[in-house]
Amino acid sequence: MIQVNIPAAYRNVFGKGESRRLRMNNFTPAVVYSGGSEALALQLDAVVLHKNLLHIHGQNAVITLRIEGDQKGDRHVLVKEVQKSPVTDRLVHVDFHEIDLEKPIEFKVPLKYKGTAKGVDLGGELMIARNSLHLRGCPLDIPDFVEIDITPLDRGDKFTFGDIPVPDKVDLLENKKTVCIAVN
C-alpha cells in the first residue's frame, strides 16, 4: 500500500469566513475523524496537500499526518472526502479517517490484467466482468493492485476470484466462483 507523509497544524479558527481566509493564505482546512473520539480540526499547506492527493488519486493509500505539537505523535489516516471548488478546481476541504495499522480493514483493490489471451488471438472475445476485488487485512498488508496474467486463457476459459492469488495475511471477501474475466 502507498504511504505518504503530510505535515499539518491544529486549526483554531472556524466558520465560513475564517476558512476563506485560510484558503487565501494557501492553507486547506481539514478534519480527522476517529471512532468515538473528538474530531480534530487541522490546516494543511494547500500546495503540499494537492500534490500528494494527485499522487495517490484513485488508489488505496495510508497518509501519515505529522501534526505540529501533537502529543500523540504521527496519525495514520485514510482520505474519506475531498471537496473542490467547481469553478477554480482548488481544494476547499478534506476529511480524513484515522485508522490503526494493526487492525484489519476492508479495501477495494484494482485488478490489472497482463498480456493477451491466447483465445483472443484465435478469434475469441475477451469479456472483463470485474475490475476490482474486496480484500480485508491490515492496511500495510494490502497490495496496491492484483495482477493477473491472462495469456494462457483459451476460448471458453475463465478466471474466477478463487484463481487469484492473494497475499498471506489478507482475506478475499468475494465469492470464489464469481468470474472476473473470460474468453468467449
Coordinates of N, CA and C in Angstrom, one line a residue:
M1 N 0.8 -1.2 0.0 CA 0.0 0.0 0.0 C 0.9 1.2 0.0
I2 N 0.4 2.3 -0.7 CA 1.2 3.5 -0.8 C 1.1 4.2 0.6
Q3 N 2.3 4.8 0.9 CA 2.3 5.6 2.2 C 2.8 7.0 1.8
V4 N 2.2 8.0 2.4 CA 2.5 9.4 2.2 C 2.6 10.1 3.5
N5 N 3.6 11.0 3.7 CA 3.7 11.8 4.8 C 3.3 13.3 4.5
I6 N 2.4 13.9 5.3 CA 2.0 15.2 5.1 C 2.0 16.0 6.4
P7 N 2.7 17.1 6.4 CA 2.7 18.0 7.6 C 1.4 18.7 7.8
A8 N 1.0 18.9 9.1 CA -0.2 19.6 9.4 C -0.1 20.4 10.7
A9 N -1.1 21.2 10.9 CA -1.1 22.0 12.2 C -2.5 22.1 12.7
Y10 N -2.7 22.2 14.0 CA -4.0 22.4 14.5 C -4.6 23.7 14.0
R11 N -5.9 23.6 13.8 CA -6.7 24.8 13.4 C -7.5 25.3 14.5
N12 N -7.4 26.6 14.8 CA -8.2 27.1 15.9 C -9.2 28.2 15.5
V13 N -9.4 28.3 14.2 CA -10.4 29.2 13.6 C -11.4 28.4 12.9
F14 N -12.7 28.8 13.0 CA -13.8 28.1 12.4 C -14.7 29.0 11.7
G15 N -15.6 28.4 10.9 CA -16.6 29.2 10.2 C -16.2 29.5 8.8
K16 N -17.2 30.0 8.0 CA -17.0 30.2 6.6 C -16.0 31.3 6.3
G17 N -16.0 32.4 7.0 CA -15.1 33.5 6.8 C -13.7 33.1 7.1
E18 N -13.5 32.5 8.2 CA -12.2 32.1 8.6 C -11.6 31.0 7.7
S19 N -12.4 30.1 7.2 CA -12.0 29.1 6.3 C -11.5 29.8 5.0
R20 N -12.2 30.8 4.5 CA -11.9 31.5 3.3 C -10.5 32.2 3.5
R21 N -10.3 32.8 4.7 CA -9.0 33.4 5.0 C -7.9 32.4 4.9
L22 N -8.1 31.2 5.5 CA -7.1 30.2 5.5 C -6.8 29.8 4.0
R23 N -7.8 29.6 3.2 CA -7.5 29.3 1.8 C -6.8 30.4 1.0
M24 N -7.1 31.7 1.4 CA -6.4 32.8 0.7 C -4.9 32.8 1.1
N25 N -4.6 32.3 2.3 CA -3.2 32.2 2.7 C -2.6 30.8 2.4
N26 N -3.2 30.1 1.4 CA -2.7 28.8 0.9 C -2.7 27.7 1.9
F27 N -3.7 27.7 2.7 CA -3.9 26.6 3.6 C -5.3 25.9 3.3
T28 N -5.4 24.6 3.5 CA -6.7 23.9 3.3 C -7.2 23.4 4.6
P29 N -8.4 23.8 5.0 CA -8.9 23.2 6.3 C -9.2 21.7 6.1
A30 N -9.1 21.0 7.2 CA -9.3 19.5 7.1 C -9.8 19.1 8.5
V31 N -10.4 17.9 8.5 CA -10.9 17.3 9.8 C -10.5 15.9 9.8
V32 N -10.0 15.4 11.0 CA -9.7 14.0 11.2 C -10.7 13.4 12.1
Y33 N -11.4 12.4 11.6 CA -12.4 11.7 12.4 C -11.8 10.4 12.9
S34 N -12.0 10.0 14.1 CA -11.6 8.7 14.6 C -12.7 8.2 15.4
G35 N -12.9 6.9 15.4 CA -14.1 6.2 16.0 C -14.2 6.6 17.5
G36 N -15.2 7.3 17.8 CA -15.5 7.6 19.2 C -14.9 8.8 19.8
S37 N -13.7 9.2 19.4 CA -13.1 10.4 20.0 C -13.5 11.6 19.2
E38 N -13.1 12.8 19.8 CA -13.5 14.0 19.2 C -12.7 14.3 17.9
A39 N -13.4 14.9 16.9 CA -12.7 15.2 15.6 C -11.7 16.3 15.8
L40 N -10.6 16.2 15.0 CA -9.5 17.1 15.1 C -9.6 18.1 13.9
A41 N -9.6 19.4 14.2 CA -9.6 20.4 13.1 C -8.2 20.7 12.8
L42 N -7.8 20.6 11.5 CA -6.5 20.9 11.1 C -6.4 21.8 9.9
Q43 N -5.2 22.3 9.7 CA -4.9 23.1 8.5 C -3.7 22.5 7.8
L44 N -3.7 22.4 6.5 CA -2.6 21.8 5.8 C -2.2 22.8 4.7
D45 N -0.9 22.7 4.4 CA -0.4 23.5 3.3 C -1.1 23.1 2.0
A46 N -1.7 24.0 1.3 CA -2.5 23.6 0.1 C -1.7 23.0 -1.0
V47 N -0.5 23.6 -1.2 CA 0.3 23.1 -2.4 C 0.8 21.6 -2.1
V48 N 1.3 21.4 -0.9 CA 1.8 20.1 -0.5 C 0.6 19.1 -0.5
L49 N -0.5 19.5 0.0 CA -1.7 18.6 0.1 C -2.1 18.2 -1.3
H50 N -2.3 19.2 -2.2 CA -2.7 19.0 -3.5 C -1.8 18.1 -4.3
K51 N -0.5 18.3 -4.2 CA 0.5 17.4 -4.8 C 0.4 16.0 -4.4
N52 N 0.3 15.8 -3.1 CA 0.2 14.4 -2.5 C -1.1 13.8 -2.9
L53 N -2.2 14.5 -2.9 CA -3.5 13.9 -3.3 C -3.5 13.5 -4.8
L54 N -2.9 14.3 -5.6 CA -2.8 14.0 -7.0 C -2.0 12.7 -7.2
H55 N -0.9 12.5 -6.4 CA -0.1 11.3 -6.4 C -0.8 10.1 -6.1
I56 N -1.7 10.1 -5.1 CA -2.4 8.9 -4.7 C -3.9 8.8 -5.2
H57 N -4.3 9.7 -6.1 CA -5.7 9.7 -6.6 C -6.1 8.4 -7.1
G58 N -7.2 7.9 -6.6 CA -7.8 6.6 -7.1 C -7.1 5.4 -6.5
Q59 N -6.2 5.5 -5.6 CA -5.5 4.4 -5.0 C -5.7 4.3 -3.5
N60 N -5.5 3.1 -3.0 CA -5.6 3.0 -1.5 C -4.2 3.5 -1.0
A61 N -4.3 4.4 0.0 CA -3.0 5.0 0.5 C -3.2 5.3 2.0
V62 N -2.2 5.0 2.7 CA -2.2 5.4 4.1 C -1.4 6.7 4.2
I63 N -2.0 7.8 4.8 CA -1.4 9.0 4.9 C -1.0 9.2 6.4
T64 N 0.3 9.6 6.6 CA 0.8 9.9 7.9 C 0.8 11.4 8.1
L65 N -0.1 11.8 9.0 CA -0.2 13.3 9.3 C 0.8 13.5 10.5
R66 N 1.7 14.4 10.2 CA 2.7 14.9 11.2 C 2.2 16.2 11.7
I67 N 1.4 16.2 12.8 CA 0.8 17.4 13.4 C 1.7 18.1 14.3
E68 N 2.0 19.4 14.1 CA 2.8 20.2 14.9 C 2.3 20.2 16.4
G69 N 3.1 19.9 17.3 CA 2.7 20.0 18.7 C 1.7 18.9 19.2
D70 N 1.5 17.8 18.4 CA 0.6 16.8 18.8 C 1.3 15.8 19.8
Q71 N 0.7 15.6 20.9 CA 1.3 14.7 22.0 C 1.3 13.3 21.5
K72 N 0.3 12.9 20.7 CA 0.1 11.5 20.3 C 1.1 11.0 19.3
G73 N 1.7 12.0 18.6 CA 2.7 11.6 17.5 C 2.0 11.6 16.2
D74 N 2.6 10.8 15.3 CA 2.0 10.7 13.9 C 0.7 10.0 14.0
R75 N -0.2 10.5 13.1 CA -1.6 9.9 13.0 C -1.7 9.3 11.6
H76 N -2.1 8.0 11.5 CA -2.3 7.3 10.2 C -3.8 7.5 9.8
V77 N -4.0 8.0 8.6 CA -5.4 8.2 8.2 C -5.6 7.8 6.7
L78 N -6.9 7.6 6.4 CA -7.3 7.4 5.0 C -8.1 8.6 4.6
V79 N -8.0 9.0 3.3 CA -8.8 10.1 2.8 C -10.3 9.6 2.6
K80 N -11.2 10.3 3.2 CA -12.6 9.9 3.1 C -13.3 10.8 2.1
E81 N -13.1 12.1 2.1 CA -13.8 13.0 1.2 C -12.9 14.2 0.9
V82 N -12.9 14.6 -0.4 CA -12.1 15.8 -0.8 C -13.1 16.7 -1.5
Q83 N -13.2 17.9 -1.0 CA -14.1 18.9 -1.6 C -13.3 19.9 -2.4
K84 N -13.7 20.1 -3.7 CA -13.0 21.0 -4.5 C -14.0 22.1 -5.0
S85 N -13.5 23.2 -5.3 CA -14.3 24.3 -5.9 C -14.6 23.9 -7.4
P86 N -15.9 24.0 -7.8 CA -16.2 23.6 -9.1 C -15.7 24.7 -10.1
V87 N -15.4 25.9 -9.7 CA -15.0 27.0 -10.5 C -13.5 27.0 -10.7
T88 N -12.8 27.0 -9.6 CA -11.3 27.1 -9.6 C -10.6 25.8 -9.5
D89 N -11.3 24.7 -9.2 CA -10.7 23.4 -9.0 C -9.7 23.3 -7.9
R90 N -9.7 24.3 -7.0 CA -8.9 24.3 -5.8 C -9.5 23.5 -4.7
L91 N -8.6 23.0 -3.8 CA -9.2 22.2 -2.6 C -9.9 23.2 -1.7
V92 N -11.1 22.7 -1.2 CA -11.8 23.5 -0.3 C -11.7 22.9 1.1
H93 N -11.8 21.6 1.2 CA -11.8 20.9 2.5 C -11.5 19.5 2.3
V94 N -10.9 18.8 3.3 CA -10.6 17.4 3.2 C -11.0 16.7 4.5
D95 N -11.6 15.6 4.4 CA -12.0 14.8 5.6 C -11.1 13.5 5.6
F96 N -10.5 13.2 6.7 CA -9.7 12.0 6.9 C -10.3 11.2 8.0
H97 N -10.0 9.9 7.9 CA -10.5 8.9 8.9 C -9.3 8.2 9.5
E98 N -9.1 8.4 10.8 CA -7.9 7.8 11.5 C -8.1 6.3 11.6
I99 N -7.0 5.6 11.3 CA -7.0 4.1 11.4 C -5.9 3.6 12.3
D100 N -6.0 2.4 12.7 CA -5.0 1.6 13.4 C -4.3 0.7 12.4
L101 N -3.0 0.8 12.3 CA -2.3 0.0 11.3 C -2.3 -1.5 11.7
E102 N -2.7 -1.8 12.9 CA -2.7 -3.2 13.3 C -4.0 -3.9 13.3
K103 N -5.1 -3.2 12.9 CA -6.4 -3.7 12.8 C -6.8 -3.9 11.4
P104 N -7.4 -5.1 11.0 CA -7.9 -5.3 9.6 C -9.0 -4.4 9.2
I105 N -8.9 -4.0 8.0 CA -10.0 -3.1 7.3 C -10.3 -3.7 6.0
E106 N -11.4 -3.4 5.4 CA -11.8 -3.8 4.1 C -11.4 -2.7 3.1
F107 N -10.8 -3.2 2.0 CA -10.3 -2.3 0.9 C -10.8 -2.8 -0.5
K108 N -11.1 -1.9 -1.4 CA -11.4 -2.3 -2.8 C -10.0 -2.1 -3.5
V109 N -9.6 -3.2 -4.1 CA -8.3 -3.2 -4.8 C -8.5 -3.5 -6.3
P110 N -7.8 -2.7 -7.1 CA -8.0 -2.9 -8.6 C -7.3 -4.1 -9.1
L111 N -7.9 -4.7 -10.1 CA -7.3 -5.9 -10.8 C -6.6 -5.4 -12.1
K112 N -5.4 -5.8 -12.4 CA -4.7 -5.5 -13.6 C -4.5 -6.7 -14.4
Y113 N -5.0 -6.7 -15.6 CA -4.8 -7.9 -16.5 C -3.6 -7.7 -17.4
K114 N -2.7 -8.7 -17.4 CA -1.5 -8.6 -18.1 C -1.5 -9.6 -19.3
G115 N -1.0 -9.1 -20.4 CA -0.9 -10.0 -21.6 C -2.1 -10.0 -22.5
T116 N -2.0 -10.8 -23.6 CA -3.1 -11.0 -24.5 C -3.4 -12.5 -24.4
A117 N -4.7 -12.7 -24.2 CA -5.2 -14.1 -24.1 C -5.0 -14.9 -25.4
K118 N -4.6 -16.1 -25.3 CA -4.4 -17.0 -26.4 C -5.7 -17.1 -27.2
G119 N -6.8 -17.2 -26.5 CA -8.1 -17.4 -27.2 C -8.5 -16.1 -28.0
V120 N -8.0 -15.0 -27.6 CA -8.3 -13.7 -28.4 C -7.6 -13.8 -29.7
D121 N -6.3 -14.3 -29.7 CA -5.5 -14.4 -30.9 C -6.2 -15.4 -31.9
L122 N -7.0 -16.3 -31.3 CA -7.7 -17.4 -32.2 C -9.1 -16.9 -32.6
G123 N -9.4 -15.6 -32.3 CA -10.7 -15.1 -32.8 C -11.7 -15.0 -31.6
G124 N -11.4 -15.3 -30.4 CA -12.3 -15.2 -29.3 C -12.4 -13.7 -28.8
E125 N -13.4 -13.5 -28.0 CA -13.7 -12.2 -27.5 C -13.4 -12.2 -26.0
L126 N -12.6 -11.2 -25.5 CA -12.3 -11.0 -24.1 C -13.4 -10.3 -23.4
M127 N -14.0 -10.9 -22.3 CA -15.1 -10.4 -21.6 C -14.5 -10.1 -20.2
I128 N -14.4 -8.8 -19.8 CA -14.0 -8.4 -18.5 C -15.2 -8.2 -17.6
A129 N -15.4 -9.0 -16.6 CA -16.6 -8.9 -15.7 C -16.3 -8.0 -14.5
R130 N -15.1 -8.1 -14.0 CA -14.7 -7.3 -12.7 C -13.4 -6.7 -12.9
N131 N -13.3 -5.4 -12.4 CA -12.0 -4.7 -12.5 C -11.4 -4.5 -11.1
S132 N -12.1 -5.0 -10.1 CA -11.6 -4.8 -8.7 C -12.1 -6.0 -7.8
L133 N -11.5 -6.1 -6.6 CA -11.9 -7.1 -5.7 C -11.8 -6.5 -4.3
H134 N -12.5 -7.1 -3.4 CA -12.5 -6.6 -2.0 C -11.7 -7.5 -1.1
L135 N -10.7 -6.9 -0.4 CA -9.8 -7.6 0.5 C -9.9 -7.1 1.9
R136 N -9.6 -7.9 2.8 CA -9.6 -7.5 4.2 C -8.3 -7.9 4.8
G137 N -7.7 -6.9 5.5 CA -6.4 -7.1 6.1 C -5.9 -5.8 6.8
C138 N -4.7 -5.9 7.4 CA -4.1 -4.7 8.0 C -3.7 -3.8 6.8
P139 N -3.8 -2.5 7.0 CA -3.6 -1.6 5.8 C -2.3 -1.8 5.1
L140 N -1.2 -2.0 5.8 CA 0.1 -2.1 5.2 C 0.3 -3.5 4.5
D141 N -0.6 -4.5 4.7 CA -0.5 -5.8 4.0 C -1.3 -5.8 2.7
I142 N -2.1 -4.8 2.5 CA -3.0 -4.8 1.3 C -2.1 -4.3 0.1
P143 N -2.2 -5.1 -1.0 CA -1.4 -4.7 -2.2 C -2.0 -3.5 -2.9
D144 N -1.2 -2.7 -3.7 CA -1.7 -1.6 -4.4 C -2.7 -2.1 -5.5
F145 N -2.4 -3.2 -6.1 CA -3.2 -3.8 -7.1 C -2.9 -5.3 -7.2
V146 N -3.8 -6.1 -7.8 CA -3.5 -7.5 -8.0 C -3.4 -7.7 -9.5
E147 N -2.3 -8.3 -10.0 CA -2.0 -8.5 -11.4 C -2.3 -10.0 -11.8
I148 N -3.0 -10.2 -12.9 CA -3.3 -11.5 -13.4 C -2.8 -11.6 -14.8
D149 N -2.0 -12.7 -15.0 CA -1.5 -12.9 -16.4 C -2.6 -13.7 -17.1
I150 N -3.2 -13.1 -18.2 CA -4.3 -13.8 -18.9 C -3.8 -14.5 -20.2
T151 N -2.5 -14.5 -20.4 CA -2.0 -15.2 -21.7 C -2.4 -16.6 -21.9
P152 N -2.5 -17.5 -20.8 CA -2.9 -18.9 -21.1 C -4.4 -19.1 -21.3
L153 N -5.2 -18.0 -21.2 CA -6.7 -18.2 -21.4 C -7.0 -18.6 -22.9
D154 N -7.6 -19.7 -23.1 CA -8.1 -20.1 -24.4 C -9.5 -19.8 -24.6
R155 N -10.1 -20.0 -25.7 CA -11.6 -19.8 -25.9 C -12.3 -20.8 -25.0
G156 N -13.3 -20.2 -24.2 CA -14.0 -21.0 -23.3 C -13.4 -21.0 -21.9
D157 N -12.2 -20.5 -21.7 CA -11.6 -20.4 -20.4 C -12.0 -19.2 -19.6
K158 N -11.8 -19.2 -18.3 CA -12.1 -18.1 -17.5 C -11.3 -18.1 -16.2
F159 N -11.2 -16.9 -15.6 CA -10.5 -16.7 -14.3 C -11.6 -16.3 -13.3
T160 N -11.7 -17.0 -12.2 CA -12.6 -16.6 -11.1 C -11.8 -16.0 -10.0
F161 N -12.5 -15.5 -9.0 CA -11.8 -14.9 -7.8 C -11.0 -16.0 -7.1
G162 N -11.5 -17.2 -7.1 CA -10.8 -18.3 -6.5 C -9.4 -18.6 -7.1
D163 N -9.2 -18.2 -8.4 CA -8.0 -18.4 -9.1 C -6.9 -17.3 -8.8
I164 N -7.4 -16.3 -8.2 CA -6.5 -15.1 -8.0 C -5.7 -15.4 -6.7
P165 N -4.3 -15.3 -6.8 CA -3.5 -15.4 -5.6 C -3.6 -14.1 -4.8
V166 N -3.8 -14.2 -3.5 CA -3.8 -13.0 -2.6 C -2.7 -13.2 -1.5
P167 N -2.2 -12.1 -1.0 CA -1.1 -12.2 0.0 C -1.5 -13.1 1.2
D168 N -0.6 -13.6 2.0 CA -0.8 -14.5 3.1 C -1.7 -13.9 4.2
K169 N -1.5 -12.6 4.6 CA -2.2 -12.0 5.7 C -3.5 -11.3 5.3
V170 N -3.9 -11.6 4.1 CA -5.1 -10.9 3.6 C -6.2 -11.9 3.2
D171 N -7.4 -11.5 3.5 CA -8.6 -12.4 3.2 C -9.3 -11.8 2.0
L172 N -9.7 -12.7 1.1 CA -10.6 -12.4 0.0 C -12.0 -12.4 0.4
L173 N -12.7 -11.3 0.2 CA -14.1 -11.1 0.6 C -15.1 -11.4 -0.5
E174 N -14.6 -11.9 -1.6 CA -15.5 -12.1 -2.8 C -15.9 -13.6 -2.9
N175 N -17.0 -13.9 -3.6 CA -17.4 -15.3 -3.8 C -16.3 -15.9 -4.8
K176 N -15.7 -17.0 -4.4 CA -14.6 -17.6 -5.2 C -15.1 -18.1 -6.5
K177 N -16.4 -18.3 -6.7 CA -16.9 -18.8 -8.0 C -17.2 -17.7 -9.0
T178 N -17.2 -16.4 -8.6 CA -17.5 -15.3 -9.4 C -16.4 -15.2 -10.5
V179 N -16.9 -15.0 -11.8 CA -16.0 -14.9 -12.9 C -15.5 -13.5 -13.0
C180 N -14.1 -13.3 -13.1 CA -13.5 -12.0 -13.3 C -13.3 -11.6 -14.8
I181 N -12.8 -12.6 -15.5 CA -12.5 -12.4 -16.9 C -12.7 -13.8 -17.7
A182 N -13.2 -13.7 -18.9 CA -13.4 -14.9 -19.7 C -13.1 -14.6 -21.2
V183 N -12.8 -15.7 -21.9 CA -12.7 -15.6 -23.4 C -13.8 -16.4 -24.0
N184 N -14.7 -15.8 -24.8 CA -15.8 -16.5 -25.4 C -15.4 -16.7 -26.9

